[in-house]
């Protein structure tokens, strides 16, 4: 092995030790104290809005994987470079490793909800990495002023890093949230969801979205894993009586079950960041009535286990709508990615101002006193859901003759009263609407088209339950939700 190659590998081995050891310790202590994840999370929080938007659009829901992979490449390149530089000047290696460790430590301490103990993984990991470095880059092994790294030692250090990584993986698995979730038995709802039947058609989005197909949007690089046995929800702030509930206590309250469509403010016209599920949960107003919010506490601030924050108009949580703390989704406990064990659902609001996953705290506050995560980044403090409609089928090709044009339309809590389809510059044609049991879900629609051969533009628009037509003028999702009409170009074959 050439001297430079083995030096680069030596640098990599030391970085692997730092990451392996710190990650293993973090798995045992608090997963989010891992310096690797903490740096990633800090990067997510600091990313300017346009870049985040770009990342979400380009990489879709794989944006987090891309970020972590990118970080791994950067760290590996740095580590190899440090190794090569340290061949002649080992002091460079010590300083560079210590500096990287300090960055990881600062990132971990900077996470919301961190404690001083969160420095431990980075500190111990870095010290172990420095030890590995001392073992590999030994002045006494140098010839003509360059260090030669022994192959055995190199393999030994890599093996040590691997063992630490494995230990971390095992420690992570020790709190097996998936198993705890499978063991949960959900009670029957005191108030079941009215039975709704959607339409089933090739290419048309089903009325209820299966959990595995439900869109996922959050800032969590690693999904918070909460043991339901340790779960506590705190309700406080400007209330007459602060309250605490365990998971069991929430399950023992009367539960409601409702179909509610959830949608993301960053959904583009025609996009897929919306889903409809049957949620089971505790009425939020039942809990708030017990806590007695003070007058003027107009914002309900909710916090997640990983420190994300959300601000919902408090009045909308108590005005009779089916706002709830959900524990079930489509008849099963909430999936871990969708907020297990408890999340918020408030019909009529975008997810970023209402749908806190991994919910741990509710604080009554005011809009004047507190800005939530996305509000701080320029998104609207309060906004109604924009009426939206989407063509699911056809998307590009059709055969001449009878073609079912179909899709979904939503305007949660106002409902959908009409959907119309236009072909090219022709008249607007009224589509058939599937029956729905509340104004809080999307509505499937179908329109039978006599398709003529050639290229055609199909356009859709909806009218909400208050009689207002969907906004035609195009605008970006930022800062309060996209507007415009979904248009599809279809080639009709003879
Ligand atoms: N803890 C936490 N909850 C969160 C978010 C988040 O980043 N962290 N994102 C919100 C946003 S922007 C949306 S659109 C919904 C998406 O919920 P889903 O992933 O279950 O579809 O969750 C909301 N709840
Ligand atoms: Mo969102």
Short mmCIF file of C-alpha atoms and ligand atoms in Angstrom, two decimals:
data_model
loop_
_atom_site.label_atom_id
_atom_site.label_comp_id
_atom_site.label_asym_id
_atom_site.label_seq_id
_atom_site.Cartn_x
_atom_site.Cartn_y
_atom_site.Cartn_z
CA UNK A 1 0.00 0.00 0.00
CA UNK A 2 1.33 3.43 -0.93
CA UNK A 3 2.07 5.80 1.94
CA UNK A 4 -0.55 8.32 0.88
CA UNK A 5 -3.25 5.71 0.49
CA UNK A 6 -2.65 4.24 3.88
CA UNK A 7 -2.55 7.73 5.42
CA UNK A 8 -5.91 8.55 3.80
CA UNK A 9 -7.29 5.25 5.11
CA UNK A 10 -5.82 6.08 8.52
CA UNK A 11 -7.73 9.37 8.54
CA UNK A 12 -10.90 7.55 7.52
CA UNK A 13 -10.42 4.95 10.25
CA UNK A 14 -10.13 7.66 12.92
CA UNK A 15 -13.27 9.39 11.65
CA UNK A 16 -15.06 6.03 11.66
CA UNK A 17 -14.05 5.56 15.30
CA UNK A 18 -15.39 9.01 16.25
CA UNK A 19 -18.68 8.38 14.45
CA UNK A 20 -19.06 4.78 15.60
CA UNK A 21 -18.37 5.48 19.26
CA UNK A 22 -20.41 8.69 19.45
CA UNK A 23 -23.32 7.13 17.61
CA UNK A 24 -23.30 4.10 19.91
CA UNK A 25 -23.27 6.28 23.02
CA UNK A 26 -26.03 8.46 21.61
CA UNK A 27 -28.15 5.41 20.88
CA UNK A 28 -27.98 4.53 24.56
CA UNK A 29 -28.37 8.11 25.86
CA UNK A 30 -30.58 10.10 23.46
CA UNK A 31 -30.50 9.31 19.71
CA UNK A 32 -30.61 12.99 18.74
CA UNK A 33 -27.41 13.69 20.70
CA UNK A 34 -25.45 11.84 18.00
CA UNK A 35 -23.11 14.52 16.64
CA UNK A 36 -23.67 13.24 13.09
CA UNK A 37 -27.47 13.59 13.34
CA UNK A 38 -27.17 16.84 15.31
CA UNK A 39 -25.03 18.45 12.61
CA UNK A 40 -27.52 17.22 10.01
CA UNK A 41 -30.47 18.58 12.00
CA UNK A 42 -28.73 21.93 12.44
CA UNK A 43 -28.17 21.97 8.67
CA UNK A 44 -31.88 21.31 8.06
CA UNK A 45 -32.88 24.14 10.41
CA UNK A 46 -30.39 26.55 8.87
CA UNK A 47 -31.16 25.75 5.25
CA UNK A 48 -32.61 28.81 3.52
CA UNK A 49 -36.21 28.34 2.36
CA UNK A 50 -35.52 28.26 -1.42
CA UNK A 51 -32.89 25.52 -1.02
CA UNK A 52 -35.14 23.45 1.23
CA UNK A 53 -37.91 23.89 -1.30
CA UNK A 54 -35.55 22.83 -4.07
CA UNK A 55 -34.43 19.78 -2.09
CA UNK A 56 -37.96 18.67 -1.34
CA UNK A 57 -38.95 19.09 -4.97
CA UNK A 58 -35.85 17.41 -6.39
CA UNK A 59 -35.40 14.56 -3.98
CA UNK A 60 -38.97 14.29 -2.79
CA UNK A 61 -39.26 12.46 0.47
CA UNK A 62 -35.72 11.11 0.08
CA UNK A 63 -34.33 14.58 0.85
CA UNK A 64 -33.10 13.45 4.26
CA UNK A 65 -31.25 10.45 2.94
CA UNK A 66 -29.58 12.67 0.36
CA UNK A 67 -28.51 15.12 3.09
CA UNK A 68 -27.04 12.38 5.30
CA UNK A 69 -25.27 10.75 2.35
CA UNK A 70 -23.88 14.16 1.34
CA UNK A 71 -22.61 14.70 4.88
CA UNK A 72 -20.98 11.26 4.89
CA UNK A 73 -19.14 12.10 1.65
CA UNK A 74 -17.95 15.45 3.03
CA UNK A 75 -16.76 13.86 6.29
CA UNK A 76 -14.98 11.03 4.44
CA UNK A 77 -13.21 13.50 2.13
CA UNK A 78 -12.15 15.68 5.07
CA UNK A 79 -10.95 12.64 7.01
CA UNK A 80 -8.88 11.32 4.11
CA UNK A 81 -7.39 14.79 3.58
CA UNK A 82 -6.55 15.07 7.26
CA UNK A 83 -4.85 11.67 7.12
CA UNK A 84 -2.69 12.70 4.19
CA UNK A 85 -1.77 16.04 5.77
CA UNK A 86 -0.91 14.30 9.04
CA UNK A 87 1.70 12.06 7.43
CA UNK A 88 4.31 14.77 7.75
CA UNK A 89 2.73 16.79 10.53
CA UNK A 90 0.78 14.59 12.95
CA UNK A 91 -0.15 17.69 15.01
CA UNK A 92 -2.48 18.69 12.14
CA UNK A 93 -4.42 15.49 12.72
CA UNK A 94 -4.94 16.11 16.43
CA UNK A 95 -6.14 19.64 15.87
CA UNK A 96 -8.41 18.78 12.97
CA UNK A 97 -10.05 15.88 14.81
CA UNK A 98 -10.52 18.02 17.91
CA UNK A 99 -12.09 20.75 15.80
CA UNK A 100 -14.54 18.34 14.13
CA UNK A 101 -15.41 16.97 17.56
CA UNK A 102 -16.08 20.48 18.83
CA UNK A 103 -18.43 21.15 15.92
CA UNK A 104 -20.35 17.95 16.65
CA UNK A 105 -20.49 18.79 20.35
CA UNK A 106 -21.78 22.31 19.70
CA UNK A 107 -24.42 20.97 17.31
CA UNK A 108 -25.64 18.41 19.88
CA UNK A 109 -25.83 21.04 22.65
CA UNK A 110 -27.68 23.37 20.30
CA UNK A 111 -30.58 20.98 19.65
CA UNK A 112 -33.90 21.97 21.18
CA UNK A 113 -34.50 19.99 24.37
CA UNK A 114 -30.84 19.04 24.80
CA UNK A 115 -29.16 18.72 28.19
CA UNK A 116 -25.45 19.15 29.03
CA UNK A 117 -25.17 15.34 28.91
CA UNK A 118 -25.74 15.54 25.16
CA UNK A 119 -22.10 16.64 24.84
CA UNK A 120 -20.94 13.20 26.01
CA UNK A 121 -21.24 11.24 22.75
CA UNK A 122 -19.20 13.84 20.81
CA UNK A 123 -16.62 14.24 23.60
CA UNK A 124 -16.06 10.54 24.25
CA UNK A 125 -16.19 9.74 20.51
CA UNK A 126 -13.58 12.42 19.76
CA UNK A 127 -11.29 11.32 22.61
CA UNK A 128 -11.45 7.71 21.35
CA UNK A 129 -10.77 8.97 17.81
CA UNK A 130 -7.73 10.90 19.07
CA UNK A 131 -6.54 7.69 20.75
CA UNK A 132 -6.91 5.80 17.47
CA UNK A 133 -5.01 8.57 15.73
CA UNK A 134 -2.15 8.32 18.24
CA UNK A 135 -2.04 4.59 17.60
CA UNK A 136 -1.87 4.96 13.82
CA UNK A 137 0.21 8.08 13.24
CA UNK A 138 3.23 7.29 15.38
CA UNK A 139 6.35 9.43 14.94
CA UNK A 140 8.49 6.40 15.80
CA UNK A 141 7.11 4.68 12.66
CA UNK A 142 8.25 7.50 10.41
CA UNK A 143 10.82 7.24 7.67
CA UNK A 144 12.36 10.36 6.12
CA UNK A 145 9.86 12.52 8.03
CA UNK A 146 6.65 10.76 6.89
CA UNK A 147 4.61 8.46 9.09
CA UNK A 148 4.09 4.88 7.85
CA UNK A 149 0.91 3.28 9.07
CA UNK A 150 1.05 -0.37 10.01
CA UNK A 151 -1.50 -2.45 8.14
CA UNK A 152 -2.46 -4.48 11.21
CA UNK A 153 -3.11 -1.44 13.28
CA UNK A 154 -5.18 0.07 10.52
CA UNK A 155 -7.35 -3.03 10.29
CA UNK A 156 -7.59 -3.10 14.07
CA UNK A 157 -8.89 0.47 14.23
CA UNK A 158 -11.43 -0.15 11.47
CA UNK A 159 -12.60 -3.27 13.31
CA UNK A 160 -12.96 -1.26 16.53
CA UNK A 161 -15.03 1.38 14.75
CA UNK A 162 -17.20 -1.35 13.24
CA UNK A 163 -17.74 -2.98 16.63
CA UNK A 164 -18.79 0.35 18.13
CA UNK A 165 -21.18 0.90 15.24
CA UNK A 166 -22.70 -2.54 15.77
CA UNK A 167 -23.08 -1.91 19.49
CA UNK A 168 -24.92 1.33 18.68
CA UNK A 169 -27.16 -0.47 16.26
CA UNK A 170 -27.98 -3.07 18.92
CA UNK A 171 -28.57 -0.38 21.56
CA UNK A 172 -30.88 1.44 19.15
CA UNK A 173 -32.87 -1.75 18.67
CA UNK A 174 -33.18 -2.24 22.44
CA UNK A 175 -35.98 0.30 22.58
CA UNK A 176 -37.99 -1.55 19.99
CA UNK A 177 -40.74 0.93 19.31
CA UNK A 178 -42.12 -1.12 16.44
CA UNK A 179 -42.76 -3.98 18.84
CA UNK A 180 -44.32 -1.70 21.46
CA UNK A 181 -46.52 -0.32 18.72
CA UNK A 182 -47.64 -3.76 17.59
CA UNK A 183 -48.58 -4.59 21.18
CA UNK A 184 -50.90 -1.60 21.53
CA UNK A 185 -54.58 -2.54 21.58
CA UNK A 186 -56.68 0.43 20.54
CA UNK A 187 -60.05 0.80 22.27
CA UNK A 188 -63.26 1.00 20.27
CA UNK A 189 -64.28 4.59 19.50
CA UNK A 190 -67.07 6.04 21.61
CA UNK A 191 -68.08 7.89 18.46
CA UNK A 192 -67.23 5.87 15.32
CA UNK A 193 -66.62 7.42 11.90
CA UNK A 194 -69.74 7.56 9.73
CA UNK A 195 -69.29 4.91 7.05
CA UNK A 196 -68.19 6.49 3.80
CA UNK A 197 -67.70 4.62 0.56
CA UNK A 198 -65.43 6.05 -2.04
CA UNK A 199 -65.38 5.25 -5.72
CA UNK A 200 -62.82 2.75 -6.97
CA UNK A 201 -61.52 3.40 -10.45
CA UNK A 202 -58.27 2.59 -12.23
CA UNK A 203 -55.90 5.50 -11.70
CA UNK A 204 -58.14 7.37 -9.25
CA UNK A 205 -56.75 8.07 -5.76
CA UNK A 206 -58.65 5.89 -3.26
CA UNK A 207 -60.94 7.67 -0.79
CA UNK A 208 -58.86 6.49 2.19
CA UNK A 209 -55.08 6.59 1.80
CA UNK A 210 -53.33 3.47 3.14
CA UNK A 211 -50.76 4.44 5.80
CA UNK A 212 -47.87 3.12 3.70
CA UNK A 213 -48.86 5.44 0.81
CA UNK A 214 -49.55 8.47 3.01
CA UNK A 215 -47.19 11.36 2.21
CA UNK A 216 -44.60 12.18 4.85
CA UNK A 217 -43.27 15.66 5.57
CA UNK A 218 -41.18 16.55 8.63
CA UNK A 219 -37.82 17.91 9.68
CA UNK A 220 -36.83 14.73 11.57
CA UNK A 221 -33.59 13.19 10.27
CA UNK A 222 -34.14 10.16 12.46
CA UNK A 223 -37.69 9.42 13.47
CA UNK A 224 -38.31 10.02 17.20
CA UNK A 225 -38.80 6.62 18.86
CA UNK A 226 -41.04 7.02 21.88
CA UNK A 227 -41.80 4.12 24.17
CA UNK A 228 -45.54 4.43 24.89
CA UNK A 229 -44.85 3.30 28.48
CA UNK A 230 -42.67 6.39 29.02
CA UNK A 231 -44.99 8.76 27.20
CA UNK A 232 -46.22 11.89 28.98
CA UNK A 233 -48.20 14.74 27.43
CA UNK A 234 -48.01 18.07 29.24
CA UNK A 235 -50.64 20.77 28.81
CA UNK A 236 -49.65 24.11 30.29
CA UNK A 237 -48.85 27.75 29.63
CA UNK A 238 -51.71 30.18 30.04
CA UNK A 239 -54.22 27.75 31.53
CA UNK A 240 -56.15 27.64 34.78
CA UNK A 241 -55.02 24.11 35.45
CA UNK A 242 -51.89 22.48 33.96
CA UNK A 243 -52.41 18.80 33.13
CA UNK A 244 -50.39 15.68 32.43
CA UNK A 245 -51.50 12.54 30.65
CA UNK A 246 -49.88 9.19 30.04
CA UNK A 247 -50.59 7.25 26.86
CA UNK A 248 -52.80 4.84 28.83
CA UNK A 249 -54.83 7.72 30.28
CA UNK A 250 -55.42 9.14 26.81
CA UNK A 251 -56.56 5.72 25.53
CA UNK A 252 -58.98 5.47 28.47
CA UNK A 253 -60.79 8.69 27.52
CA UNK A 254 -63.79 8.58 25.16
CA UNK A 255 -62.34 8.45 21.65
CA UNK A 256 -63.75 9.80 18.40
CA UNK A 257 -63.00 8.37 14.98
CA UNK A 258 -63.16 10.67 11.93
CA UNK A 259 -62.07 10.78 8.32
CA UNK A 260 -59.91 13.87 7.86
CA UNK A 261 -57.80 14.96 4.91
CA UNK A 262 -54.38 16.29 5.79
CA UNK A 263 -52.46 18.42 3.31
CA UNK A 264 -49.14 20.22 3.20
CA UNK A 265 -48.81 23.94 2.53
CA UNK A 266 -45.85 23.18 0.25
CA UNK A 267 -47.92 20.99 -2.04
CA UNK A 268 -47.68 22.18 -5.64
CA UNK A 269 -50.74 22.38 -7.86
CA UNK A 270 -51.40 18.77 -8.91
CA UNK A 271 -48.97 17.49 -6.26
CA UNK A 272 -49.30 14.52 -3.95
CA UNK A 273 -48.65 16.03 -0.49
CA UNK A 274 -52.20 15.33 0.68
CA UNK A 275 -53.85 12.22 2.10
CA UNK A 276 -57.09 11.14 3.72
CA UNK A 277 -57.09 8.85 6.75
CA UNK A 278 -59.48 7.57 9.41
CA UNK A 279 -58.07 9.03 12.62
CA UNK A 280 -58.92 7.85 16.12
CA UNK A 281 -58.24 10.17 19.02
CA UNK A 282 -59.21 12.25 22.03
CA UNK A 283 -61.19 15.40 21.34
CA UNK A 284 -58.81 18.30 21.87
CA UNK A 285 -61.65 20.42 23.26
CA UNK A 286 -62.29 17.81 26.00
CA UNK A 287 -58.71 18.29 27.23
CA UNK A 288 -58.77 22.07 26.84
CA UNK A 289 -62.04 22.33 28.76
CA UNK A 290 -60.28 20.62 31.67
CA UNK A 291 -57.18 22.80 31.38
CA UNK A 292 -59.22 26.05 31.08
CA UNK A 293 -57.21 28.30 28.71
CA UNK A 294 -57.02 31.94 29.82
CA UNK A 295 -58.61 34.75 27.83
CA UNK A 296 -56.21 36.12 25.26
CA UNK A 297 -54.34 32.84 24.89
CA UNK A 298 -55.14 32.78 21.17
CA UNK A 299 -52.35 30.45 20.07
CA UNK A 300 -52.10 26.77 20.91
CA UNK A 301 -48.39 25.95 20.68
CA UNK A 302 -47.55 22.27 20.35
CA UNK A 303 -44.11 20.69 20.62
CA UNK A 304 -42.76 17.36 19.45
CA UNK A 305 -40.25 15.04 21.08
CA UNK A 306 -37.58 16.42 18.71
CA UNK A 307 -38.27 20.06 19.49
CA UNK A 308 -40.33 21.01 16.41
CA UNK A 309 -43.00 23.62 17.17
CA UNK A 310 -46.37 24.44 15.72
CA UNK A 311 -48.89 27.23 16.36
CA UNK A 312 -52.63 26.69 15.87
CA UNK A 313 -55.39 29.26 16.40
CA UNK A 314 -56.69 28.16 19.81
CA UNK A 315 -60.28 29.05 18.92
CA UNK A 316 -60.21 26.54 16.04
CA UNK A 317 -59.38 23.76 18.49
CA UNK A 318 -62.59 24.40 20.47
CA UNK A 319 -65.18 25.58 17.94
CA UNK A 320 -66.89 22.21 17.58
CA UNK A 321 -64.79 20.85 14.74
CA UNK A 322 -63.23 17.41 15.19
CA UNK A 323 -59.80 18.60 16.35
CA UNK A 324 -58.13 15.70 18.13
CA UNK A 325 -55.03 14.16 19.58
CA UNK A 326 -54.85 11.12 17.36
CA UNK A 327 -53.58 7.74 18.52
CA UNK A 328 -54.87 5.67 15.59
CA UNK A 329 -54.72 5.87 11.81
CA UNK A 330 -56.88 3.63 9.60
CA UNK A 331 -57.64 1.23 12.44
CA UNK A 332 -54.06 0.78 13.65
CA UNK A 333 -51.88 2.65 16.15
CA UNK A 334 -50.19 5.61 14.43
CA UNK A 335 -47.23 4.50 12.32
CA UNK A 336 -43.91 5.66 13.79
CA UNK A 337 -43.28 7.96 10.77
CA UNK A 338 -46.70 9.52 11.22
CA UNK A 339 -46.22 10.48 14.86
CA UNK A 340 -46.50 7.44 17.16
CA UNK A 341 -47.70 7.46 19.85
CA UNK A 342 -49.72 10.72 19.66
CA UNK A 343 -50.17 13.48 17.08
CA UNK A 344 -52.50 16.42 16.51
CA UNK A 345 -55.13 16.63 13.77
CA UNK A 346 -57.14 19.83 13.27
CA UNK A 347 -59.49 19.71 10.27
CA UNK A 348 -59.22 22.79 8.09
CA UNK A 349 -55.57 23.60 8.70
CA UNK A 350 -52.39 22.79 6.82
CA UNK A 351 -50.07 20.31 8.53
CA UNK A 352 -47.44 22.87 9.50
CA UNK A 353 -49.88 24.78 11.72
CA UNK A 354 -51.87 21.88 13.12
CA UNK A 355 -50.57 18.35 12.77
CA UNK A 356 -47.71 17.96 15.27
CA UNK A 357 -46.36 14.41 15.24
CA UNK A 358 -44.62 12.79 18.26
CA UNK A 359 -46.54 15.35 20.33
CA UNK A 360 -45.23 15.86 23.87
CA UNK A 361 -46.39 19.31 24.92
CA UNK A 362 -49.24 21.73 24.44
CA UNK A 363 -48.71 25.28 25.66
CA UNK A 364 -51.40 27.94 25.55
CA UNK A 365 -49.78 31.16 24.41
CA UNK A 366 -50.55 34.03 22.05
CA UNK A 367 -49.55 34.80 18.48
CA UNK A 368 -47.88 37.94 19.81
CA UNK A 369 -45.68 35.98 22.19
CA UNK A 370 -44.48 33.04 20.16
CA UNK A 371 -43.45 32.20 16.58
CA UNK A 372 -43.47 28.52 15.65
CA UNK A 373 -40.87 26.67 13.54
CA UNK A 374 -42.13 27.57 10.04
CA UNK A 375 -43.48 30.98 11.01
CA UNK A 376 -39.95 31.93 12.03
CA UNK A 377 -38.90 30.96 8.52
CA UNK A 378 -41.39 33.24 6.82
CA UNK A 379 -44.41 30.99 6.27
CA UNK A 380 -47.80 32.49 7.10
CA UNK A 381 -48.70 32.59 10.78
CA UNK A 382 -52.35 31.85 10.03
CA UNK A 383 -53.85 30.71 6.76
CA UNK A 384 -56.93 28.90 5.53
CA UNK A 385 -56.47 25.89 3.31
CA UNK A 386 -56.65 26.86 -0.35
CA UNK A 387 -59.30 25.00 -2.36
CA UNK A 388 -57.47 22.47 -4.53
CA UNK A 389 -58.39 19.95 -7.22
CA UNK A 390 -56.29 17.39 -9.02
CA UNK A 391 -56.66 15.25 -12.14
CA UNK A 392 -55.41 11.74 -11.34
CA UNK A 393 -56.38 10.09 -14.62
CA UNK A 394 -55.68 10.35 -17.51
CA UNK A 395 -52.22 11.82 -16.97
CA UNK A 396 -50.77 11.69 -20.51
CA UNK A 397 -52.44 9.19 -22.86
CA UNK A 398 -55.97 8.04 -23.66
CA UNK A 399 -57.89 6.19 -26.37
CA UNK A 400 -60.54 7.85 -28.49
CA UNK A 401 -64.12 7.48 -27.18
CA UNK A 402 -65.41 7.33 -23.61
CA UNK A 403 -62.67 8.28 -21.13
CA UNK A 404 -63.24 8.66 -17.40
CA UNK A 405 -61.46 11.80 -16.23
CA UNK A 406 -61.16 11.49 -12.45
CA UNK A 407 -59.41 12.90 -9.43
CA UNK A 408 -59.84 14.41 -5.99
CA UNK A 409 -60.63 17.91 -4.72
CA UNK A 410 -60.26 19.30 -1.22
CA UNK A 411 -61.06 22.36 0.89
CA UNK A 412 -61.04 20.91 4.39
CA UNK A 413 -63.73 22.07 6.78
CA UNK A 414 -65.47 24.03 4.03
CA UNK A 415 -66.09 20.98 1.86
CA UNK A 416 -66.40 20.67 -1.92
CA UNK A 417 -69.72 21.46 -3.60
CA UNK A 418 -68.74 21.21 -7.28
CA UNK A 419 -65.93 20.14 -9.58
CA UNK A 420 -65.74 21.12 -13.24
CA UNK A 421 -63.54 19.98 -16.09
CA UNK A 422 -62.61 21.96 -19.18
CA UNK A 423 -61.21 20.50 -22.41
CA UNK A 424 -59.01 22.94 -24.33
CA UNK A 425 -60.96 26.21 -24.48
CA UNK A 426 -64.37 24.53 -24.31
CA UNK A 427 -67.11 25.00 -21.73
CA UNK A 428 -66.77 23.88 -18.11
CA UNK A 429 -68.42 20.48 -17.53
CA UNK A 430 -69.77 19.46 -14.15
CA UNK A 431 -68.23 16.25 -12.76
CA UNK A 432 -70.01 13.65 -10.60
CA UNK A 433 -68.96 13.80 -6.95
CA UNK A 434 -68.57 10.83 -4.63
CA UNK A 435 -70.69 11.10 -1.48
CA UNK A 436 -68.82 12.20 1.64
CA UNK A 437 -69.82 12.19 5.29
CA UNK A 438 -68.22 15.49 6.33
CA UNK A 439 -66.65 18.67 5.00
CA UNK A 440 -63.27 17.63 6.37
CA UNK A 441 -62.33 15.12 3.68
CA UNK A 442 -61.42 15.37 0.07
CA UNK A 443 -63.99 14.43 -2.52
CA UNK A 444 -63.42 12.08 -5.42
CA UNK A 445 -64.91 13.17 -8.75
CA UNK A 446 -65.42 11.64 -12.21
CA UNK A 447 -66.36 13.17 -15.54
CA UNK A 448 -67.06 11.09 -18.66
CA UNK A 449 -65.25 12.57 -21.63
CA UNK A 450 -65.92 11.80 -25.29
CA UNK A 451 -62.30 12.04 -26.32
CA UNK A 452 -61.42 13.02 -29.91
CA UNK A 453 -58.03 12.02 -31.36
CA UNK A 454 -55.22 14.55 -31.00
CA UNK A 455 -53.58 16.62 -28.26
CA UNK A 456 -55.82 18.09 -25.59
CA UNK A 457 -55.48 20.14 -22.45
CA UNK A 458 -57.63 19.08 -19.51
CA UNK A 459 -58.16 21.56 -16.71
CA UNK A 460 -60.01 21.18 -13.41
CA UNK A 461 -61.49 23.59 -10.88
CA UNK A 462 -63.50 23.11 -7.71
CA UNK A 463 -66.04 25.15 -5.77
CA UNK A 464 -65.91 24.91 -2.00
CA UNK A 465 -68.84 24.38 0.35
CA UNK A 466 -69.24 28.13 0.80
CA UNK A 467 -69.77 28.59 -2.93
CA UNK A 468 -66.35 30.08 -3.61
CA UNK A 469 -64.56 29.07 -6.78
CA UNK A 470 -60.97 27.84 -6.57
CA UNK A 471 -58.40 30.61 -7.18
CA UNK A 472 -57.24 30.45 -10.83
CA UNK A 473 -54.29 32.78 -10.60
CA UNK A 474 -51.06 30.87 -10.13
CA UNK A 475 -48.98 31.40 -7.01
CA UNK A 476 -46.17 29.48 -5.33
CA UNK A 477 -46.71 27.44 -2.14
CA UNK A 478 -44.63 29.98 -0.16
CA UNK A 479 -45.84 31.55 2.12
CA UNK A 480 -49.47 30.45 2.42
CA UNK A 481 -50.23 27.66 -0.07
CA UNK A 482 -50.20 27.34 -3.86
CA UNK A 483 -53.06 28.51 -6.08
CA UNK A 484 -53.78 27.84 -9.73
CA UNK A 485 -55.56 25.18 -11.77
CA UNK A 486 -54.18 21.71 -12.41
CA UNK A 487 -53.76 21.20 -16.12
CA UNK A 488 -52.86 17.96 -17.90
CA UNK A 489 -51.81 17.48 -21.53
CA UNK A 490 -53.31 14.30 -22.96
CA UNK A 491 -52.58 12.63 -26.31
CA UNK A 492 -55.65 10.78 -27.53
CA UNK A 493 -54.95 7.89 -29.94
CA UNK A 494 -57.44 6.68 -32.57
N1 LIG B 1 -42.91 16.75 14.87
C1 LIG B 1 -43.23 17.21 13.66
N2 LIG B 1 -44.53 17.21 13.29
C2 LIG B 1 -44.89 17.65 12.07
C3 LIG B 1 -43.92 18.15 11.16
C4 LIG B 1 -42.56 18.14 11.58
O1 LIG B 1 -41.64 18.56 10.86
N3 LIG B 1 -42.25 17.65 12.84
N4 LIG B 1 -44.32 18.59 9.92
C5 LIG B 1 -45.72 19.00 9.75
C6 LIG B 1 -46.08 19.14 8.36
S1 LIG B 1 -45.37 20.44 7.53
C7 LIG B 1 -47.01 18.34 7.75
S2 LIG B 1 -47.59 18.71 6.21
C8 LIG B 1 -47.57 17.16 8.43
C9 LIG B 1 -47.38 15.91 7.61
O2 LIG B 1 -47.83 14.78 8.31
P1 LIG B 1 -47.52 13.34 7.73
O3 LIG B 1 -46.03 13.22 7.57
O4 LIG B 1 -48.10 12.35 8.69
O5 LIG B 1 -48.21 13.27 6.38
O6 LIG B 1 -46.93 16.93 9.68
C10 LIG B 1 -46.70 18.09 10.45
N5 LIG B 1 -46.21 17.65 11.73
MO1 LIG B 2 -46.35 20.61 5.50
#
